[in-house]
Coordinates of C-alpha atoms in Angstrom, one line a residue:
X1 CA 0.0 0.0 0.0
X2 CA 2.7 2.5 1.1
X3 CA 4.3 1.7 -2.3
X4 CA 1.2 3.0 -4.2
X5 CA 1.1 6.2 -2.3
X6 CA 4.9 6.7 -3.3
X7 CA 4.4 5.9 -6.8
X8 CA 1.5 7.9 -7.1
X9 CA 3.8 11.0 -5.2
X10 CA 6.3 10.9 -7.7
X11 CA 4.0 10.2 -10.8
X12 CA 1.9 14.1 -9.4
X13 CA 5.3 15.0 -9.1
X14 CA 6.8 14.4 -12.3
X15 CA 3.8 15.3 -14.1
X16 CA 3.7 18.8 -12.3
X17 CA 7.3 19.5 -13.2
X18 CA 6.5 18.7 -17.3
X19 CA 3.0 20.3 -17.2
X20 CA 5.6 23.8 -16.0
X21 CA 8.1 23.8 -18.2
X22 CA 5.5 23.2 -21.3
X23 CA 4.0 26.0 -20.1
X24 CA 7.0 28.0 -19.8
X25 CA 7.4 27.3 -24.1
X26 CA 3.9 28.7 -24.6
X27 CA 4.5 32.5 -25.4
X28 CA 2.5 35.1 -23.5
X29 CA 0.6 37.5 -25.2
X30 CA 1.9 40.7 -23.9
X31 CA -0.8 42.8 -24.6
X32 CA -3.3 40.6 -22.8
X33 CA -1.4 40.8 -20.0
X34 CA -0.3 44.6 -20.3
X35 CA -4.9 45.1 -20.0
X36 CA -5.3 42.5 -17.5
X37 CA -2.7 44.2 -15.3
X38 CA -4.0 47.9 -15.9
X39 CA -5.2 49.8 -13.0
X40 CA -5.3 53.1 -13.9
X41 CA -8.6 54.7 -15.6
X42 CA -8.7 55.6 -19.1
X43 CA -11.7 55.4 -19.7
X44 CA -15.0 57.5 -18.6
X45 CA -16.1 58.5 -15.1
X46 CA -19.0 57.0 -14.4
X47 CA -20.8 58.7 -11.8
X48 CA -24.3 57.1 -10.6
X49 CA -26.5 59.0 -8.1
X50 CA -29.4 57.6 -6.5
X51 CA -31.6 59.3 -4.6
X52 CA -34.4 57.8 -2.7
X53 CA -37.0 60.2 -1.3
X54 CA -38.4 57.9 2.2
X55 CA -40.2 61.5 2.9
X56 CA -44.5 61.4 2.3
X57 CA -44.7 64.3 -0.3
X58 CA -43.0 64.5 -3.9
X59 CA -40.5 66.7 -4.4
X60 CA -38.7 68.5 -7.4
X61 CA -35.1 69.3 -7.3
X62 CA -31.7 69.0 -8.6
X63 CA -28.4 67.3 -9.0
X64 CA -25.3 68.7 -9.6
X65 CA -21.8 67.0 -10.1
X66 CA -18.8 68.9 -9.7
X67 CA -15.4 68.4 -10.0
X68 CA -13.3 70.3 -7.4
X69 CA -10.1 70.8 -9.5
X70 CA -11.4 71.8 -12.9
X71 CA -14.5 73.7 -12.2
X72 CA -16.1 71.1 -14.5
X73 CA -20.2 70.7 -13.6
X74 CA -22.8 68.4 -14.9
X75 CA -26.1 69.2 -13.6
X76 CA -29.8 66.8 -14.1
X77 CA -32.4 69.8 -13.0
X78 CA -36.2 69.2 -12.6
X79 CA -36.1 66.3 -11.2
X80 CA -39.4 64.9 -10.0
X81 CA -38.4 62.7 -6.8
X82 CA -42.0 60.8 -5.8
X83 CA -42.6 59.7 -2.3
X84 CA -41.6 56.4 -1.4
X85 CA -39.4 56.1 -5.0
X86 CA -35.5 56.0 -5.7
X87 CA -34.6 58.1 -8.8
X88 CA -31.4 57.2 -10.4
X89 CA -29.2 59.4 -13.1
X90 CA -26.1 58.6 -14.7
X91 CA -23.0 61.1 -15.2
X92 CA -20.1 60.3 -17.4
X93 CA -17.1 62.2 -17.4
X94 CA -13.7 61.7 -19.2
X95 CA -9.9 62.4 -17.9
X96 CA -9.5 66.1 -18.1
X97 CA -13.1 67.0 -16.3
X98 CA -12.4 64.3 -13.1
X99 CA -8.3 63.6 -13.7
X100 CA -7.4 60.3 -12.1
X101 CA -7.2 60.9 -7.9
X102 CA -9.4 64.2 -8.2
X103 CA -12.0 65.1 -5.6
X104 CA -15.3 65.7 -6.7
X105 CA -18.9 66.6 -5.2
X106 CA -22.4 65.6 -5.7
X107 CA -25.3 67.4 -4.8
X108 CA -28.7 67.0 -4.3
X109 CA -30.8 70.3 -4.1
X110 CA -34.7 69.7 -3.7
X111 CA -38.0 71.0 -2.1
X112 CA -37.4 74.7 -0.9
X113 CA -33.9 75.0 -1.5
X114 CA -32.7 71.8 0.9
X115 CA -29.6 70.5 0.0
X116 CA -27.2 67.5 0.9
X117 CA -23.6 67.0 -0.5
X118 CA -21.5 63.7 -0.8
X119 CA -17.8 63.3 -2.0
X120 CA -16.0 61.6 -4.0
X121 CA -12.7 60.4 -5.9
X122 CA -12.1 59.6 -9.3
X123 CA -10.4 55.9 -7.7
X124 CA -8.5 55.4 -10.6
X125 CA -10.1 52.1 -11.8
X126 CA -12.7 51.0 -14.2
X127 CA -15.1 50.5 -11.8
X128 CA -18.0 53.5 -11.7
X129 CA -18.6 55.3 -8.5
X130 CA -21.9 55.1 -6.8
X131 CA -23.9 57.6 -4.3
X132 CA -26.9 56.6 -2.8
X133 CA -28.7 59.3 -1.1
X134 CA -31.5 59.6 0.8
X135 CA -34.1 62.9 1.5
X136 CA -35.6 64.1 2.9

Protein backbone atom coordinates (compact mmCIF):
# COMPACT_ATOMS: atom_id res chain seq x y z
CA UNK A 1 0.00 0.00 0.00
CA UNK A 2 2.66 2.48 1.10
CA UNK A 3 4.31 1.68 -2.31
CA UNK A 4 1.21 2.97 -4.18
CA UNK A 5 1.11 6.15 -2.31
CA UNK A 6 4.91 6.66 -3.29
CA UNK A 7 4.41 5.95 -6.81
CA UNK A 8 1.52 7.87 -7.07
CA UNK A 9 3.76 11.05 -5.18
CA UNK A 10 6.30 10.91 -7.68
CA UNK A 11 4.02 10.20 -10.77
CA UNK A 12 1.90 14.12 -9.45
CA UNK A 13 5.33 14.99 -9.12
CA UNK A 14 6.78 14.43 -12.27
CA UNK A 15 3.81 15.26 -14.05
CA UNK A 16 3.72 18.84 -12.29
CA UNK A 17 7.27 19.54 -13.16
CA UNK A 18 6.46 18.73 -17.29
CA UNK A 19 3.03 20.32 -17.24
CA UNK A 20 5.63 23.84 -15.96
CA UNK A 21 8.13 23.78 -18.23
CA UNK A 22 5.47 23.19 -21.28
CA UNK A 23 4.03 26.03 -20.09
CA UNK A 24 6.96 27.96 -19.75
CA UNK A 25 7.42 27.25 -24.14
CA UNK A 26 3.93 28.68 -24.63
CA UNK A 27 4.48 32.49 -25.41
CA UNK A 28 2.52 35.07 -23.51
CA UNK A 29 0.62 37.53 -25.18
CA UNK A 30 1.93 40.71 -23.90
CA UNK A 31 -0.80 42.85 -24.57
CA UNK A 32 -3.30 40.65 -22.82
CA UNK A 33 -1.40 40.83 -20.01
CA UNK A 34 -0.26 44.62 -20.28
CA UNK A 35 -4.91 45.10 -20.04
CA UNK A 36 -5.28 42.51 -17.47
CA UNK A 37 -2.65 44.15 -15.33
CA UNK A 38 -3.97 47.89 -15.91
CA UNK A 39 -5.23 49.80 -12.95
CA UNK A 40 -5.32 53.12 -13.92
CA UNK A 41 -8.64 54.69 -15.64
CA UNK A 42 -8.70 55.60 -19.13
CA UNK A 43 -11.73 55.42 -19.66
CA UNK A 44 -14.98 57.53 -18.58
CA UNK A 45 -16.11 58.52 -15.11
CA UNK A 46 -19.03 57.00 -14.45
CA UNK A 47 -20.75 58.66 -11.77
CA UNK A 48 -24.30 57.13 -10.60
CA UNK A 49 -26.46 59.02 -8.14
CA UNK A 50 -29.40 57.57 -6.53
CA UNK A 51 -31.62 59.32 -4.65
CA UNK A 52 -34.42 57.80 -2.67
CA UNK A 53 -36.96 60.24 -1.29
CA UNK A 54 -38.36 57.89 2.18
CA UNK A 55 -40.17 61.47 2.86
CA UNK A 56 -44.49 61.44 2.31
CA UNK A 57 -44.67 64.28 -0.28
CA UNK A 58 -43.01 64.53 -3.95
CA UNK A 59 -40.50 66.69 -4.39
CA UNK A 60 -38.65 68.50 -7.37
CA UNK A 61 -35.07 69.34 -7.27
CA UNK A 62 -31.68 69.04 -8.63
CA UNK A 63 -28.39 67.27 -9.01
CA UNK A 64 -25.33 68.71 -9.62
CA UNK A 65 -21.79 67.02 -10.09
CA UNK A 66 -18.81 68.88 -9.70
CA UNK A 67 -15.43 68.44 -9.96
CA UNK A 68 -13.34 70.27 -7.37
CA UNK A 69 -10.10 70.77 -9.53
CA UNK A 70 -11.44 71.84 -12.88
CA UNK A 71 -14.48 73.72 -12.17
CA UNK A 72 -16.08 71.09 -14.53
CA UNK A 73 -20.22 70.71 -13.60
CA UNK A 74 -22.83 68.40 -14.90
CA UNK A 75 -26.10 69.16 -13.65
CA UNK A 76 -29.84 66.85 -14.12
CA UNK A 77 -32.40 69.81 -13.05
CA UNK A 78 -36.20 69.17 -12.59
CA UNK A 79 -36.12 66.25 -11.15
CA UNK A 80 -39.39 64.91 -10.03
CA UNK A 81 -38.37 62.66 -6.83
CA UNK A 82 -41.98 60.78 -5.83
CA UNK A 83 -42.61 59.73 -2.26
CA UNK A 84 -41.63 56.45 -1.39
CA UNK A 85 -39.36 56.15 -4.97
CA UNK A 86 -35.51 55.96 -5.72
CA UNK A 87 -34.58 58.13 -8.84
CA UNK A 88 -31.41 57.17 -10.35
CA UNK A 89 -29.18 59.41 -13.13
CA UNK A 90 -26.13 58.61 -14.71
CA UNK A 91 -23.03 61.12 -15.19
CA UNK A 92 -20.05 60.29 -17.41
CA UNK A 93 -17.11 62.24 -17.36
CA UNK A 94 -13.66 61.72 -19.20
CA UNK A 95 -9.92 62.43 -17.88
CA UNK A 96 -9.46 66.06 -18.12
CA UNK A 97 -13.08 66.96 -16.32
CA UNK A 98 -12.36 64.27 -13.12
CA UNK A 99 -8.33 63.63 -13.75
CA UNK A 100 -7.38 60.35 -12.10
CA UNK A 101 -7.21 60.90 -7.87
CA UNK A 102 -9.37 64.23 -8.21
CA UNK A 103 -11.96 65.10 -5.58
CA UNK A 104 -15.33 65.70 -6.69
CA UNK A 105 -18.89 66.56 -5.17
CA UNK A 106 -22.44 65.59 -5.75
CA UNK A 107 -25.28 67.44 -4.84
CA UNK A 108 -28.74 67.02 -4.33
CA UNK A 109 -30.79 70.31 -4.06
CA UNK A 110 -34.69 69.69 -3.65
CA UNK A 111 -37.98 71.00 -2.07
CA UNK A 112 -37.36 74.69 -0.89
CA UNK A 113 -33.94 75.05 -1.46
CA UNK A 114 -32.74 71.77 0.86
CA UNK A 115 -29.65 70.50 0.04
CA UNK A 116 -27.16 67.45 0.94
CA UNK A 117 -23.63 67.00 -0.53
CA UNK A 118 -21.46 63.66 -0.76
CA UNK A 119 -17.82 63.31 -1.97
CA UNK A 120 -16.04 61.57 -4.01
CA UNK A 121 -12.73 60.42 -5.87
CA UNK A 122 -12.06 59.62 -9.25
CA UNK A 123 -10.43 55.94 -7.73
CA UNK A 124 -8.47 55.44 -10.59
CA UNK A 125 -10.11 52.11 -11.81
CA UNK A 126 -12.73 51.03 -14.16
CA UNK A 127 -15.11 50.54 -11.80
CA UNK A 128 -18.03 53.48 -11.71
CA UNK A 129 -18.59 55.34 -8.52
CA UNK A 130 -21.91 55.14 -6.81
CA UNK A 131 -23.94 57.64 -4.34
CA UNK A 132 -26.86 56.64 -2.81
CA UNK A 133 -28.68 59.34 -1.06
CA UNK A 134 -31.49 59.62 0.77
CA UNK A 135 -34.09 62.89 1.52
CA UNK A 136 -35.57 64.14 2.92
Amino acid sequence: MNTKLNAIFTLSVLMSFFSGLIASNVPINQDVLAQGLNTHNTGPLNVNVQVSNTGNAELIGSIHVISDITGVSKNANGIIFPSGQTVIKTFDFNQTEIPNGADFNVEIVYGDDFSKIAHGVNNQTDMPVFFNIKIP
